[in-house]
Amino acid sequence: FAGGEAPPDVRRTSAIANARIVLVDCVSAASAAVAWDGIVTLASDFAPILPGNATDAFIAVIEQSRCRPRLPEATDQWVRLFRAVGRRDAADTANAAALLLDRTDLTATQREYALTAAVAGYLGSARPMYARQAILANDELVRGTFREAPWNRLLRGIAAR
């Protein structure tokens, strides 16, 4: 790349584009359900860097979107999870994530985010047995690359104790 420019981060570029089509362009509900992965990816990227209360601005964009009637049926559950993660509330994170994991309509990206949140939340609220149960119940529903990621193996190892 000329001038020392770094290549664009394709994952984040795609996430931003998907968030836009869901929250601004008001695509059909069926398309929004799949494009919701962009919202989940952004929430995942924001969680470790934003102060807890700053997540509320991200959530407000979702809640106040003119496209709200076309957003996925589980939007309120996702908002609860994003809010709990942003506020660093382990117990509510686990509880909100568990509700999402009961759904059968999650994409792989959505299930993996919810599972990570559930396991971290259960461990953070001293409920390792529930973390192990969540891992076992979802093990065949997540991608192998997710299962083998070092950070995921760490969480699984802690839950196994």
CSV table of C-alpha atoms in Angstrom, one decimal, residues 61-161:
chain,number,residue,atom,x,y,z
A,61,VAL,CA,-28.6,3.9,18.5
A,62,ILE,CA,-30.2,0.5,18.4
A,63,GLU,CA,-33.2,1.4,20.6
A,64,GLN,CA,-33.9,4.7,18.7
A,65,SER,CA,-33.4,3.4,15.2
A,66,ARG,CA,-36.2,4.2,12.8
A,67,CYS,CA,-35.8,0.6,11.6
A,68,ARG,CA,-36.8,-0.8,15.0
A,69,PRO,CA,-39.9,-2.5,13.7
A,70,ARG,CA,-37.7,-4.5,11.3
A,71,LEU,CA,-35.0,-5.5,13.7
A,72,PRO,CA,-34.8,-9.1,14.8
A,73,GLU,CA,-37.3,-10.5,17.2
A,74,ALA,CA,-34.5,-11.0,19.8
A,75,THR,CA,-33.4,-7.3,19.7
A,76,ASP,CA,-34.6,-6.6,23.3
A,77,GLN,CA,-32.6,-9.7,24.5
A,78,TRP,CA,-29.5,-8.5,22.7
A,79,VAL,CA,-29.9,-5.0,24.1
A,80,ARG,CA,-30.1,-6.4,27.6
A,81,LEU,CA,-26.9,-8.5,27.0
A,82,PHE,CA,-25.0,-5.5,25.5
A,83,ARG,CA,-26.0,-3.4,28.4
A,84,ALA,CA,-25.0,-6.0,31.0
A,85,VAL,CA,-21.6,-6.5,29.3
A,86,GLY,CA,-21.1,-2.7,29.1
A,87,ARG,CA,-21.8,-2.3,32.8
A,88,ARG,CA,-19.6,-5.2,33.7
A,89,ASP,CA,-22.4,-7.0,35.5
A,90,ALA,CA,-21.4,-10.6,35.4
A,91,ALA,CA,-24.6,-12.1,36.8
A,92,ASP,CA,-26.9,-10.2,34.4
A,93,THR,CA,-24.5,-10.9,31.5
A,94,ALA,CA,-24.8,-14.6,32.1
A,95,ASN,CA,-28.6,-14.5,32.5
A,96,ALA,CA,-29.1,-12.4,29.4
A,97,ALA,CA,-26.8,-14.5,27.4
A,98,ALA,CA,-28.5,-17.7,28.6
A,99,LEU,CA,-31.8,-16.5,27.2
A,100,LEU,CA,-30.2,-15.9,23.8
A,101,LEU,CA,-28.6,-19.4,23.8
A,102,ASP,CA,-32.0,-20.9,24.2
A,103,ARG,CA,-32.9,-19.6,20.7
A,104,THR,CA,-32.6,-21.7,17.6
A,105,ASP,CA,-32.3,-18.8,15.2
A,106,LEU,CA,-28.9,-17.5,16.1
A,107,THR,CA,-26.1,-17.4,13.5
A,108,ALA,CA,-22.7,-18.8,14.4
A,109,THR,CA,-21.4,-15.3,15.2
A,110,GLN,CA,-24.3,-14.6,17.4
A,111,ARG,CA,-24.2,-17.9,19.2
A,112,GLU,CA,-20.5,-17.6,19.8
A,113,TYR,CA,-20.8,-14.1,21.3
A,114,ALA,CA,-23.7,-15.2,23.5
A,115,LEU,CA,-21.8,-18.3,24.6
A,116,THR,CA,-18.6,-16.3,25.4
A,117,ALA,CA,-20.7,-13.8,27.4
A,118,ALA,CA,-22.6,-16.6,29.3
A,119,VAL,CA,-19.4,-18.4,30.2
A,120,ALA,CA,-17.6,-15.3,31.3
A,121,GLY,CA,-20.6,-14.1,33.2
A,122,TYR,CA,-21.1,-17.4,34.9
A,123,LEU,CA,-17.5,-17.6,35.9
A,124,GLY,CA,-17.5,-13.9,37.0
A,125,SER,CA,-20.5,-14.5,39.2
A,126,ALA,CA,-19.1,-17.7,40.8
A,127,ARG,CA,-21.3,-20.2,38.9
A,128,PRO,CA,-18.8,-22.4,37.1
A,129,MET,CA,-21.2,-25.3,36.9
A,130,TYR,CA,-23.5,-23.2,34.7
A,131,ALA,CA,-20.5,-22.2,32.6
A,132,ARG,CA,-19.7,-25.9,32.0
A,133,GLN,CA,-23.4,-26.6,31.1
A,134,ALA,CA,-23.5,-23.8,28.6
A,135,ILE,CA,-20.3,-25.0,27.0
A,136,LEU,CA,-21.6,-28.6,26.7
A,137,ALA,CA,-25.0,-27.5,25.4
A,138,ASN,CA,-23.5,-25.4,22.7
A,139,ASP,CA,-20.3,-27.2,21.8
A,140,GLU,CA,-21.7,-28.7,18.5
A,141,LEU,CA,-23.4,-25.4,17.6
A,142,VAL,CA,-20.2,-23.3,17.4
A,143,ARG,CA,-17.4,-23.4,14.8
A,144,GLY,CA,-14.3,-25.4,15.4
A,145,THR,CA,-12.1,-22.3,15.0
A,146,PHE,CA,-14.1,-20.7,17.8
A,147,ARG,CA,-13.7,-23.8,20.1
A,148,GLU,CA,-9.9,-23.9,19.4
A,149,ALA,CA,-9.2,-20.1,19.9
A,150,PRO,CA,-6.7,-19.7,22.7
A,151,TRP,CA,-8.9,-17.3,24.7
A,152,ASN,CA,-11.9,-19.7,24.4
A,153,ARG,CA,-9.7,-22.6,25.5
A,154,LEU,CA,-8.7,-20.6,28.5
A,155,LEU,CA,-12.3,-19.9,29.5
A,156,ARG,CA,-13.2,-23.6,29.0
A,157,GLY,CA,-10.2,-24.6,31.1
A,158,ILE,CA,-11.3,-22.3,34.0
A,159,ALA,CA,-14.9,-23.6,33.7
A,160,ALA,CA,-13.7,-27.2,33.9
A,161,ARG,CA,-12.1,-26.7,37.3
